[in-house]
PDB file of C-alpha atoms (C1' of nucleotides) in Angstrom:
ATOM      1  CA  MET A   1     -11.160  16.955  13.788  1.00  0.00           C
ATOM      2  CA  ASN A   2     -12.459  13.548  12.791  1.00  0.00           C
ATOM      3  CA  ILE A   3     -10.318  10.992  11.060  1.00  0.00           C
ATOM      4  CA  GLY A   4     -11.738  11.812   7.621  1.00  0.00           C
ATOM      5  CA  GLU A   5     -10.597  15.403   7.769  1.00  0.00           C
ATOM      6  CA  VAL A   6      -7.197  14.486   9.166  1.00  0.00           C
ATOM      7  CA  SER A   7      -6.833  11.900   6.444  1.00  0.00           C
ATOM      8  CA  HIS A   8      -7.621  14.511   3.836  1.00  0.00           C
ATOM      9  CA  ARG A   9      -5.341  17.143   5.315  1.00  0.00           C
ATOM     10  CA  SER A  10      -2.426  14.806   5.942  1.00  0.00           C
ATOM     11  CA  GLY A  11      -2.747  12.830   2.765  1.00  0.00           C
ATOM     12  CA  LEU A  12      -2.642   9.567   4.709  1.00  0.00           C
ATOM     13  CA  PRO A  13      -5.389   6.937   4.425  1.00  0.00           C
ATOM     14  CA  ALA A  14      -7.614   6.619   7.480  1.00  0.00           C
ATOM     15  CA  LYS A  15      -6.506   3.015   7.805  1.00  0.00           C
ATOM     16  CA  THR A  16      -2.913   4.097   8.077  1.00  0.00           C
ATOM     17  CA  ILE A  17      -3.742   6.684  10.713  1.00  0.00           C
ATOM     18  CA  ARG A  18      -5.536   4.083  12.833  1.00  0.00           C
ATOM     19  CA  TYR A  19      -2.552   1.822  12.394  1.00  0.00           C
ATOM     20  CA  TYR A  20      -0.198   4.560  13.569  1.00  0.00           C
ATOM     21  CA  GLU A  21      -2.306   4.964  16.671  1.00  0.00           C
ATOM     22  CA  ASP A  22      -2.265   1.203  17.166  1.00  0.00           C
ATOM     23  CA  ILE A  23       1.499   1.092  17.224  1.00  0.00           C
ATOM     24  CA  GLY A  24       1.728   4.143  19.425  1.00  0.00           C
ATOM     25  CA  LEU A  25       3.016   6.797  17.044  1.00  0.00           C
ATOM     26  CA  ILE A  26       0.135   9.120  17.794  1.00  0.00           C
ATOM     27  CA  LEU A  27      -2.391   9.334  20.589  1.00  0.00           C
ATOM     28  CA  PRO A  28      -5.482  11.254  19.532  1.00  0.00           C
ATOM     29  CA  LEU A  29      -8.166  12.150  22.077  1.00  0.00           C
ATOM     30  CA  ARG A  30     -11.624  10.629  21.988  1.00  0.00           C
ATOM     31  CA  ASP A  31     -15.021  12.264  21.735  1.00  0.00           C
ATOM     32  CA  ALA A  32     -17.904  11.110  23.887  1.00  0.00           C
ATOM     33  CA  ASN A  33     -19.204   9.026  20.987  1.00  0.00           C
ATOM     34  CA  GLY A  34     -15.939   7.149  20.667  1.00  0.00           C
ATOM     35  CA  TYR A  35     -14.761   9.000  17.585  1.00  0.00           C
ATOM     36  CA  ARG A  36     -11.111   9.969  17.498  1.00  0.00           C
ATOM     37  CA  ALA A  37     -10.609  13.695  18.133  1.00  0.00           C
ATOM     38  CA  PHE A  38      -7.425  14.903  16.493  1.00  0.00           C
ATOM     39  CA  ARG A  39      -5.644  18.081  17.537  1.00  0.00           C
ATOM     40  CA  GLU A  40      -3.565  20.232  15.226  1.00  0.00           C
ATOM     41  CA  SER A  41      -0.500  18.708  16.837  1.00  0.00           C
ATOM     42  CA  ASP A  42      -1.646  15.251  15.774  1.00  0.00           C
ATOM     43  CA  LEU A  43      -2.023  16.489  12.237  1.00  0.00           C
ATOM     44  CA  HIS A  44       1.498  17.927  12.352  1.00  0.00           C
ATOM     45  CA  LYS A  45       2.850  14.608  13.527  1.00  0.00           C
ATOM     46  CA  LEU A  46       1.040  12.744  10.808  1.00  0.00           C
ATOM     47  CA  ARG A  47       2.437  15.045   8.158  1.00  0.00           C
ATOM     48  CA  PHE A  48       5.873  14.574   9.633  1.00  0.00           C
ATOM     49  CA  LEU A  49       5.376  10.820   9.476  1.00  0.00           C
ATOM     50  CA  GLY A  50       4.142  10.957   5.914  1.00  0.00           C
ATOM     51  CA  ARG A  51       7.229  12.848   4.791  1.00  0.00           C
ATOM     52  CA  ALA A  52       9.614  10.623   6.671  1.00  0.00           C
ATOM     53  CA  ARG A  53       7.979   7.502   5.242  1.00  0.00           C
ATOM     54  CA  ALA A  54       8.151   9.000   1.766  1.00  0.00           C
ATOM     55  CA  LEU A  55      11.885   9.282   2.279  1.00  0.00           C
ATOM     56  CA  GLY A  56      11.933   5.596   3.014  1.00  0.00           C
ATOM     57  CA  PHE A  57      12.519   5.715   6.751  1.00  0.00           C
ATOM     58  CA  THR A  58      11.222   2.644   8.533  1.00  0.00           C
ATOM     59  CA  ILE A  59       8.529   2.938  11.156  1.00  0.00           C
ATOM     60  CA  ASP A  60      11.149   2.459  13.834  1.00  0.00           C
ATOM     61  CA  ASP A  61      13.238   5.251  12.346  1.00  0.00           C
ATOM     62  CA  CYS A  62      10.133   7.393  12.335  1.00  0.00           C
ATOM     63  CA  ARG A  63       9.510   6.640  15.961  1.00  0.00           C
ATOM     64  CA  ALA A  64      13.024   7.775  16.832  1.00  0.00           C
ATOM     65  CA  LEU A  65      12.854  10.854  14.613  1.00  0.00           C
ATOM     66  CA  LEU A  66       9.514  11.809  16.106  1.00  0.00           C
ATOM     67  CA  ALA A  67      10.913  11.514  19.599  1.00  0.00           C
ATOM     68  CA  LEU A  68      13.859  13.717  18.632  1.00  0.00           C
ATOM     69  CA  TRP A  69      11.532  16.162  16.987  1.00  0.00           C
ATOM     70  CA  GLU A  70       9.513  16.437  20.174  1.00  0.00           C
ATOM     71  CA  ASP A  71      12.593  16.745  22.293  1.00  0.00           C
ATOM     72  CA  LYS A  72      13.460  20.383  22.003  1.00  0.00           C
ATOM     73  CA  GLY A  73      16.866  19.980  23.588  1.00  0.00           C
ATOM     74  CA  ARG A  74      18.053  17.125  21.413  1.00  0.00           C
ATOM     75  CA  ALA A  75      21.353  17.227  19.594  1.00  0.00           C
ATOM     76  CA  SER A  76      21.182  17.319  15.831  1.00  0.00           C
ATOM     77  CA  SER A  77      23.917  14.696  15.682  1.00  0.00           C
ATOM     78  CA  GLU A  78      21.371  12.068  16.722  1.00  0.00           C
ATOM     79  CA  VAL A  79      19.152  12.900  13.800  1.00  0.00           C
ATOM     80  CA  ARG A  80      22.049  13.017  11.455  1.00  0.00           C
ATOM     81  CA  LYS A  81      23.141   9.576  12.584  1.00  0.00           C
ATOM     82  CA  ILE A  82      19.782   8.031  11.739  1.00  0.00           C
ATOM     83  CA  ALA A  83      19.639   9.811   8.415  1.00  0.00           C
ATOM     84  CA  SER A  84      23.167   8.823   7.481  1.00  0.00           C
ATOM     85  CA  ALA A  85      22.528   5.178   8.278  1.00  0.00           C
ATOM     86  CA  HIS A  86      19.444   5.357   6.126  1.00  0.00           C
ATOM     87  CA  LEU A  87      21.414   6.934   3.316  1.00  0.00           C
ATOM     88  CA  THR A  88      23.847   4.055   3.394  1.00  0.00           C
ATOM     89  CA  ALA A  89      21.001   1.561   3.249  1.00  0.00           C
ATOM     90  CA  ILE A  90      19.480   3.375   0.291  1.00  0.00           C
ATOM     91  CA  GLN A  91      22.799   3.399  -1.513  1.00  0.00           C
ATOM     92  CA  THR A  92      23.193  -0.328  -0.971  1.00  0.00           C
ATOM     93  CA  LYS A  93      19.772  -0.974  -2.425  1.00  0.00           C
ATOM     94  CA  ILE A  94      20.501   1.207  -5.415  1.00  0.00           C
ATOM     95  CA  THR A  95      23.733  -0.627  -6.100  1.00  0.00           C
ATOM     96  CA  ASP A  96      22.014  -4.003  -5.833  1.00  0.00           C
ATOM     97  CA  LEU A  97      19.273  -2.943  -8.171  1.00  0.00           C
ATOM     98  CA  GLN A  98      21.718  -1.509 -10.665  1.00  0.00           C
ATOM     99  CA  LEU A  99      23.565  -4.784 -10.734  1.00  0.00           C
ATOM    100  CA  MET A 100      20.325  -6.655 -11.322  1.00  0.00           C
ATOM    101  CA  HIS A 101      19.371  -4.210 -14.007  1.00  0.00           C
ATOM    102  CA  ALA A 102      22.667  -4.562 -15.820  1.00  0.00           C
ATOM    103  CA  THR A 103      22.556  -8.326 -15.767  1.00  0.00           C
ATOM    104  CA  LEU A 104      18.981  -8.578 -16.834  1.00  0.00           C
ATOM    105  CA  SER A 105      19.094  -5.937 -19.521  1.00  0.00           C
ATOM    106  CA  HIS A 106      22.066  -7.695 -21.037  1.00  0.00           C
ATOM    107  CA  LEU A 107      20.015 -10.877 -21.156  1.00  0.00           C
ATOM    108  CA  VAL A 108      17.008  -9.133 -22.632  1.00  0.00           C
ATOM    109  CA  ASP A 109      19.224  -7.609 -25.295  1.00  0.00           C
ATOM    110  CA  CYS A 110      20.524 -11.057 -26.177  1.00  0.00           C
ATOM    111  CA  CYS A 111      17.062 -12.496 -26.473  1.00  0.00           C
ATOM    112  CA  ALA A 112      15.504 -12.384 -29.904  1.00  0.00           C
ATOM    113  CA  GLY A 113      12.053 -12.335 -28.365  1.00  0.00           C
ATOM    114  CA  ASP A 114      10.447 -13.982 -31.319  1.00  0.00           C
ATOM    115  CA  ASP A 115       8.532 -17.223 -31.639  1.00  0.00           C
ATOM    116  CA  ARG A 116      11.561 -19.456 -31.569  1.00  0.00           C
ATOM    117  CA  PRO A 117      11.988 -21.562 -28.462  1.00  0.00           C
ATOM    118  CA  ASP A 118      15.651 -20.801 -27.955  1.00  0.00           C
ATOM    119  CA  CYS A 119      15.955 -18.213 -25.199  1.00  0.00           C
ATOM    120  CA  PRO A 120      19.230 -16.942 -23.721  1.00  0.00           C
ATOM    121  CA  ILE A 121      17.432 -15.629 -20.648  1.00  0.00           C
ATOM    122  CA  LEU A 122      16.325 -19.090 -19.667  1.00  0.00           C
ATOM    123  CA  HIS A 123      19.717 -20.500 -20.548  1.00  0.00           C
ATOM    124  CA  SER A 124      21.351 -18.096 -18.209  1.00  0.00           C
ATOM    125  CA  LEU A 125      18.971 -18.901 -15.379  1.00  0.00           C
ATOM    126  CA  GLU A 126      19.750 -22.529 -15.998  1.00  0.00           C
ATOM    127  CA  ALA A 127      23.482 -22.023 -15.611  1.00  0.00           C
ATOM    128  CA  PRO A 128      24.975 -18.559 -15.264  1.00  0.00           C
ATOM    129  CA  ALA A 129      27.712 -17.297 -17.495  1.00  0.00           C
TER     130      ALA A 129
ATOM    131  CA  MET B   1      19.054 -36.698  -1.996  1.00  0.00           C
ATOM    132  CA  ASN B   2      17.792 -35.386   1.308  1.00  0.00           C
ATOM    133  CA  ILE B   3      16.929 -31.771   1.877  1.00  0.00           C
ATOM    134  CA  GLY B   4      20.257 -31.011   3.561  1.00  0.00           C
ATOM    135  CA  GLU B   5      22.271 -31.967   0.547  1.00  0.00           C
ATOM    136  CA  VAL B   6      19.948 -30.188  -1.825  1.00  0.00           C
ATOM    137  CA  SER B   7      20.152 -27.136   0.378  1.00  0.00           C
ATOM    138  CA  HIS B   8      23.923 -27.268   0.259  1.00  0.00           C
ATOM    139  CA  ARG B   9      24.116 -27.864  -3.473  1.00  0.00           C
ATOM    140  CA  SER B  10      21.500 -25.261  -4.395  1.00  0.00           C
ATOM    141  CA  GLY B  11      22.571 -22.657  -1.891  1.00  0.00           C
ATOM    142  CA  LEU B  12      18.995 -22.261  -0.686  1.00  0.00           C
ATOM    143  CA  PRO B  13      18.029 -22.676   2.982  1.00  0.00           C
ATOM    144  CA  ALA B  14      16.051 -25.825   3.765  1.00  0.00           C
ATOM    145  CA  LYS B  15      13.223 -23.622   4.977  1.00  0.00           C
ATOM    146  CA  THR B  16      12.996 -21.974   1.614  1.00  0.00           C
ATOM    147  CA  ILE B  17      12.972 -25.302  -0.189  1.00  0.00           C
ATOM    148  CA  ARG B  18      10.112 -26.564   1.948  1.00  0.00           C
ATOM    149  CA  TYR B  19       8.308 -23.325   1.290  1.00  0.00           C
ATOM    150  CA  TYR B  20       8.769 -23.733  -2.450  1.00  0.00           C
ATOM    151  CA  GLU B  21       7.227 -27.160  -2.206  1.00  0.00           C
ATOM    152  CA  ASP B  22       4.376 -25.732  -0.150  1.00  0.00           C
ATOM    153  CA  ILE B  23       3.479 -23.241  -2.830  1.00  0.00           C
ATOM    154  CA  GLY B  24       3.842 -25.790  -5.582  1.00  0.00           C
ATOM    155  CA  LEU B  25       7.058 -24.714  -7.279  1.00  0.00           C
ATOM    156  CA  ILE B  26       8.652 -28.122  -6.848  1.00  0.00           C
ATOM    157  CA  LEU B  27       7.277 -31.556  -6.088  1.00  0.00           C
ATOM    158  CA  PRO B  28       9.968 -33.835  -4.644  1.00  0.00           C
ATOM    159  CA  LEU B  29       9.248 -37.515  -4.080  1.00  0.00           C
ATOM    160  CA  ARG B  30       9.050 -39.027  -0.614  1.00  0.00           C
ATOM    161  CA  ASP B  31      11.011 -41.846   0.951  1.00  0.00           C
ATOM    162  CA  ALA B  32       9.286 -44.508   3.018  1.00  0.00           C
ATOM    163  CA  ASN B  33      10.287 -42.656   6.179  1.00  0.00           C
ATOM    164  CA  GLY B  34       8.599 -39.474   5.032  1.00  0.00           C
ATOM    165  CA  TYR B  35      11.826 -37.689   4.119  1.00  0.00           C
ATOM    166  CA  ARG B  36      11.759 -35.712   0.904  1.00  0.00           C
ATOM    167  CA  ALA B  37      13.648 -37.465  -1.892  1.00  0.00           C
ATOM    168  CA  PHE B  38      14.958 -34.956  -4.398  1.00  0.00           C
ATOM    169  CA  ARG B  39      15.921 -35.873  -7.948  1.00  0.00           C
ATOM    170  CA  GLU B  40      18.571 -34.098  -9.955  1.00  0.00           C
ATOM    171  CA  SER B  41      15.773 -32.355 -11.805  1.00  0.00           C
ATOM    172  CA  ASP B  42      14.510 -30.893  -8.531  1.00  0.00           C
ATOM    173  CA  LEU B  43      17.972 -29.583  -7.822  1.00  0.00           C
ATOM    174  CA  HIS B  44      18.107 -27.985 -11.270  1.00  0.00           C
ATOM    175  CA  LYS B  45      14.793 -26.305 -10.677  1.00  0.00           C
ATOM    176  CA  LEU B  46      15.909 -24.993  -7.320  1.00  0.00           C
ATOM    177  CA  ARG B  47      19.068 -23.538  -8.798  1.00  0.00           C
ATOM    178  CA  PHE B  48      16.971 -21.946 -11.498  1.00  0.00           C
ATOM    179  CA  LEU B  49      14.699 -20.474  -8.843  1.00  0.00           C
ATOM    180  CA  GLY B  50      17.621 -19.220  -6.814  1.00  0.00           C
ATOM    181  CA  ARG B  51      19.059 -17.369  -9.772  1.00  0.00           C
ATOM    182  CA  ALA B  52      15.750 -15.913 -10.818  1.00  0.00           C
ATOM    183  CA  ARG B  53      15.061 -14.728  -7.263  1.00  0.00           C
ATOM    184  CA  ALA B  54      18.542 -13.219  -7.093  1.00  0.00           C
ATOM    185  CA  LEU B  55      17.604 -11.183 -10.143  1.00  0.00           C
ATOM    186  CA  GLY B  56      14.627  -9.916  -8.209  1.00  0.00           C
ATOM    187  CA  PHE B  57      11.881 -11.817  -9.978  1.00  0.00           C
ATOM    188  CA  THR B  58       8.834 -12.344  -7.789  1.00  0.00           C
ATOM    189  CA  ILE B  59       7.678 -15.824  -6.943  1.00  0.00           C
ATOM    190  CA  ASP B  60       4.875 -15.455  -9.457  1.00  0.00           C
ATOM    191  CA  ASP B  61       7.374 -14.464 -12.135  1.00  0.00           C
ATOM    192  CA  CYS B  62       9.416 -17.486 -11.177  1.00  0.00           C
ATOM    193  CA  ARG B  63       6.412 -19.725 -11.517  1.00  0.00           C
ATOM    194  CA  ALA B  64       5.816 -18.433 -15.027  1.00  0.00           C
ATOM    195  CA  LEU B  65       9.487 -18.628 -15.996  1.00  0.00           C
ATOM    196  CA  LEU B  66       9.709 -22.155 -14.657  1.00  0.00           C
ATOM    197  CA  ALA B  67       6.690 -23.191 -16.700  1.00  0.00           C
ATOM    198  CA  LEU B  68       8.255 -21.660 -19.805  1.00  0.00           C
ATOM    199  CA  TRP B  69      11.526 -23.320 -19.013  1.00  0.00           C
ATOM    200  CA  GLU B  70       9.819 -26.692 -18.829  1.00  0.00           C
ATOM    201  CA  ASP B  71       7.836 -26.055 -21.983  1.00  0.00           C
ATOM    202  CA  LYS B  72      10.287 -26.984 -24.682  1.00  0.00           C
ATOM    203  CA  GLY B  73       8.193 -25.474 -27.439  1.00  0.00           C
ATOM    204  CA  ARG B  74       7.675 -22.104 -25.812  1.00  0.00           C
ATOM    205  CA  ALA B  75       8.366 -18.890 -27.652  1.00  0.00           C
ATOM    206  CA  SER B  76      11.194 -16.777 -26.301  1.00  0.00           C
ATOM    207  CA  SER B  77       9.011 -13.692 -26.651  1.00  0.00           C
ATOM    208  CA  GLU B  78       7.039 -14.785 -23.592  1.00  0.00           C
ATOM    209  CA  VAL B  79      10.162 -14.905 -21.480  1.00  0.00           C
ATOM    210  CA  ARG B  80      11.369 -11.645 -22.855  1.00  0.00           C
ATOM    211  CA  LYS B  81       8.068 -10.024 -21.971  1.00  0.00           C
ATOM    212  CA  ILE B  82       8.322 -11.045 -18.331  1.00  0.00           C
ATOM    213  CA  ALA B  83      11.949  -9.970 -18.140  1.00  0.00           C
ATOM    214  CA  SER B  84      11.267  -6.610 -19.769  1.00  0.00           C
ATOM    215  CA  ALA B  85       8.414  -5.860 -17.400  1.00  0.00           C
ATOM    216  CA  HIS B  86      10.702  -6.697 -14.535  1.00  0.00           C
ATOM    217  CA  LEU B  87      13.400  -4.449 -15.933  1.00  0.00           C
ATOM    218  CA  THR B  88      10.963  -1.568 -15.990  1.00  0.00           C
ATOM    219  CA  ALA B  89       9.985  -2.237 -12.388  1.00  0.00           C
ATOM    220  CA  ILE B  90      13.633  -2.314 -11.355  1.00  0.00           C
ATOM    221  CA  GLN B  91      14.304   0.955 -13.128  1.00  0.00           C
ATOM    222  CA  THR B  92      11.375   2.580 -11.380  1.00  0.00           C
ATOM    223  CA  LYS B  93      12.678   1.481  -8.013  1.00  0.00           C
ATOM    224  CA  ILE B  94      16.144   2.752  -8.822  1.00  0.00           C
ATOM    225  CA  THR B  95      14.792   6.132  -9.818  1.00  0.00           C
ATOM    226  CA  ASP B  96      12.700   6.377  -6.663  1.00  0.00           C
ATOM    227  CA  LEU B  97      15.647   5.487  -4.501  1.00  0.00           C
ATOM    228  CA  GLN B  98      17.912   7.936  -6.269  1.00  0.00           C
ATOM    229  CA  LEU B  99      15.427  10.695  -5.629  1.00  0.00           C
ATOM    230  CA  MET B 100      15.256   9.752  -1.974  1.00  0.00           C
ATOM    231  CA  HIS B 101      19.007   9.618  -1.798  1.00  0.00           C
ATOM    232  CA  ALA B 102      19.420  13.034  -3.356  1.00  0.00           C
ATOM    233  CA  THR B 103      16.892  14.638  -1.050  1.00  0.00           C
ATOM    234  CA  LEU B 104      18.222  13.034   2.056  1.00  0.00           C
ATOM    235  CA  SER B 105      21.886  13.523   1.325  1.00  0.00           C
ATOM    236  CA  HIS B 106      21.220  17.188   0.754  1.00  0.00           C
ATOM    237  CA  LEU B 107      19.608  17.347   4.174  1.00  0.00           C
ATOM    238  CA  VAL B 108      22.436  15.461   5.805  1.00  0.00           C
ATOM    239  CA  ASP B 109      24.925  17.821   4.204  1.00  0.00           C
ATOM    240  CA  CYS B 110      23.023  20.781   5.619  1.00  0.00           C
ATOM    241  CA  CYS B 111      22.972  19.333   9.087  1.00  0.00           C
ATOM    242  CA  ALA B 112      25.847  20.317  11.310  1.00  0.00           C
ATOM    243  CA  GLY B 113      25.454  17.093  13.241  1.00  0.00           C
ATOM    244  CA  ASP B 114      26.827  18.586  16.389  1.00  0.00           C
ATOM    245  CA  ASP B 115      25.320  19.014  19.808  1.00  0.00           C
ATOM    246  CA  ARG B 116      23.182  21.983  18.906  1.00  0.00           C
ATOM    247  CA  PRO B 117      19.460  21.346  18.812  1.00  0.00           C
ATOM    248  CA  ASP B 118      18.831  23.086  15.527  1.00  0.00           C
ATOM    249  CA  CYS B 119      18.486  20.448  12.833  1.00  0.00           C
ATOM    250  CA  PRO B 120      17.581  21.126   9.208  1.00  0.00           C
ATOM    251  CA  ILE B 121      16.588  17.506   8.671  1.00  0.00           C
ATOM    252  CA  LEU B 122      13.814  17.769  11.204  1.00  0.00           C
ATOM    253  CA  HIS B 123      12.837  21.179   9.875  1.00  0.00           C
ATOM    254  CA  SER B 124      12.403  19.740   6.458  1.00  0.00           C
ATOM    255  CA  LEU B 125      10.311  16.854   7.689  1.00  0.00           C
ATOM    256  CA  GLU B 126       8.208  19.379   9.510  1.00  0.00           C
ATOM    257  CA  ALA B 127       7.496  21.362   6.363  1.00  0.00           C
ATOM    258  CA  PRO B 128       9.232  20.563   3.094  1.00  0.00           C
ATOM    259  CA  ALA B 129      11.133  23.134   1.135  1.00  0.00           C
TER     260      ALA B 129
ATOM    261  C1'  DC C   1      21.324 -52.482  23.712  1.00  0.00           C
ATOM    262  C1'  DC C   2      21.252 -47.790  24.661  1.00  0.00           C
ATOM    263  C1'  DT C   3      22.401 -43.325  23.965  1.00  0.00           C
ATOM    264  C1'  DT C   4      23.874 -39.338  21.646  1.00  0.00           C
ATOM    265  C1'  DG C   5      23.658 -36.112  18.142  1.00  0.00           C
ATOM    266  C1'  DA C   6      22.645 -34.858  13.615  1.00  0.00           C
ATOM    267  C1'  DC C   7      19.202 -35.010  10.611  1.00  0.00           C
ATOM    268  C1'  DC C   8      14.396 -34.939   9.169  1.00  0.00           C
ATOM    269  C1'  DT C   9       9.153 -33.940   9.772  1.00  0.00           C
ATOM    270  C1'  DT C  10       4.977 -30.764  10.629  1.00  0.00           C
ATOM    271  C1'  DC C  11       2.935 -26.769  12.597  1.00  0.00           C
ATOM    272  C1'  DC C  12       2.340 -22.247  14.132  1.00  0.00           C
ATOM    273  C1'  DC C  13       3.825 -17.555  15.009  1.00  0.00           C
ATOM    274  C1'  DG C  14       6.433 -13.365  13.697  1.00  0.00           C
ATOM    275  C1'  DT C  15       8.219 -10.193  10.412  1.00  0.00           C
ATOM    276  C1'  DT C  16       6.889  -4.916   7.590  1.00  0.00           C
ATOM    277  C1'  DG C  17       3.472  -1.682   6.767  1.00  0.00           C
ATOM    278  C1'  DC C  18      -0.183  -1.586   5.837  1.00  0.00           C
ATOM    279  C1'  DT C  19      -5.088  -2.886   3.068  1.00  0.00           C
ATOM    280  C1'  DG C  20      -9.665  -5.011   2.551  1.00  0.00           C
ATOM    281  C1'  DG C  21     -13.745  -6.557   4.515  1.00  0.00           C
ATOM    282  C1'  DA C  22     -17.421  -7.720   7.884  1.00  0.00           C
ATOM    283  C1'  DA C  23     -20.392  -6.229  11.341  1.00  0.00           C
ATOM    284  C1'  DC C  24     -21.748  -2.713  13.851  1.00  0.00           C
ATOM    285  C1'  DC C  25     -22.698   2.353  15.747  1.00  0.00           C
ATOM    286  C1'  DC C  26     -23.736   7.390  14.909  1.00  0.00           C
ATOM    287  C1'  DC C  27     -25.529  11.520  13.001  1.00  0.00           C
ATOM    288  C1'  DC C  28     -28.040  14.430   9.874  1.00  0.00           C
ATOM    289  C1'  DA C  29     -31.378  15.255   6.281  1.00  0.00           C
ATOM    290  C1'  DT C  30     -35.445  14.057   4.075  1.00  0.00           C
TER     291       DT C  30
ATOM    292  C1'  DA D   1     -38.199   5.918   9.451  1.00  0.00           C
ATOM    293  C1'  DT D   2     -34.921   5.630   6.354  1.00  0.00           C
ATOM    294  C1'  DG D   3     -31.063   6.405   3.734  1.00  0.00           C
ATOM    295  C1'  DG D   4     -26.437   7.634   3.198  1.00  0.00           C
ATOM    296  C1'  DG D   5     -22.210   8.845   4.706  1.00  0.00           C
ATOM    297  C1'  DG D   6     -19.483   9.234   8.457  1.00  0.00           C
ATOM    298  C1'  DG D   7     -17.245   6.544  12.369  1.00  0.00           C
ATOM    299  C1'  DT D   8     -15.734   2.107  15.370  1.00  0.00           C
ATOM    300  C1'  DT D   9     -13.730  -2.654  16.231  1.00  0.00           C
ATOM    301  C1'  DC D  10     -11.607  -6.905  14.956  1.00  0.00           C
ATOM    302  C1'  DC D  11     -10.012 -10.466  11.712  1.00  0.00           C
ATOM    303  C1'  DA D  12      -7.630 -11.935   7.621  1.00  0.00           C
ATOM    304  C1'  DG D  13      -4.238 -11.443   4.254  1.00  0.00           C
ATOM    305  C1'  DC D  14      -0.261  -9.801   1.179  1.00  0.00           C
ATOM    306  C1'  DA D  15       5.553 -11.434   0.107  1.00  0.00           C
ATOM    307  C1'  DA D  16       8.745 -14.551   1.083  1.00  0.00           C
ATOM    308  C1'  DC D  17      10.282 -16.526   4.112  1.00  0.00           C
ATOM    309  C1'  DG D  18      12.724 -17.267   9.343  1.00  0.00           C
ATOM    310  C1'  DG D  19      12.522 -19.015  14.234  1.00  0.00           C
ATOM    311  C1'  DG D  20      11.499 -22.322  17.177  1.00  0.00           C
ATOM    312  C1'  DA D  21       8.760 -26.128  19.372  1.00  0.00           C
ATOM    313  C1'  DA D  22       7.653 -30.983  19.498  1.00  0.00           C
ATOM    314  C1'  DG D  23       8.569 -35.027  17.716  1.00  0.00           C
ATOM    315  C1'  DG D  24      10.264 -39.128  14.320  1.00  0.00           C
ATOM    316  C1'  DT D  25      14.741 -41.316  12.179  1.00  0.00           C
ATOM    317  C1'  DC D  26      19.211 -42.835  11.398  1.00  0.00           C
ATOM    318  C1'  DA D  27      24.136 -44.083  11.950  1.00  0.00           C
ATOM    319  C1'  DA D  28      27.907 -44.408  15.080  1.00  0.00           C
ATOM    320  C1'  DG D  29      30.038 -45.273  19.484  1.00  0.00           C
ATOM    321  C1'  DG D  30      30.321 -47.224  24.304  1.00  0.00           C
TER     322       DG D  30
END
DNA sequence: CCTTGACCTTCCCGTTGCTGGAACCCCCAT
DNA sequence: ATGGGGGTTCCAGCAACGGGAAGGTCAAGG
């Protein structure tokens, strides 16, 4: 399989796949002409990576998860630990964003948004309530 | 005012303040010795920037908001437009994160997290339900 | 007067996870 | 032979800074 087909079948851009090889997440073979020769197992890994990334895992998380995935004798507690830590991080982000949203939507509600120069949003940025 | 004092009074790291000058958000004067000489107005701007950044506005947003802030005759609708667009972006992020959180917390709940090798989290990354 | 230590300066590299582009090679069909 | 659509490498850049080196400056203390 060339990179184009793998890209198509994994849903990842070719650039991303090359990058993943660069940082050692995958190690495709090479044809005589220098083209990357992907095995089915490479494709599986790439799909795995795509799903993990879509869940917001960092590349380093992915590296660890991939290693655990390959390690048939691993304990599921390891995986669960990574996932739980990630869950906490996600929750923190959500809370932060919700706070931002509340503050800002309050300001937007206060703002007439017409052609007058008086703007409560700017006032608040100037000195918070 | 030297950068240390401004840093203290604005709550922004000195590095960040220098960066903001670099990209043209502020333009402090200079003393004979080359030290930056900040006016009160620079401090006000930096506080403004700090608050806007804390609300998640991008640097480009901040640049626009700062210009509107300085423009005494501006219409508040301009500000409101920027803020509303930002609100939408925040909401999108929140929704994405909530989806991630739901998916992942379901997986974590399914995972025994013990020393057995069978792990539903990895299974799901392998091939989604 | 000299030193010490806290401050300030510029500059350059590293971060995260890619993305775009240039310059080049390869293969197949016309 | 030529054209188009693969592929390859490397280099640069995004956001928004942070770390750290190498050096200039200033005020206080011995």
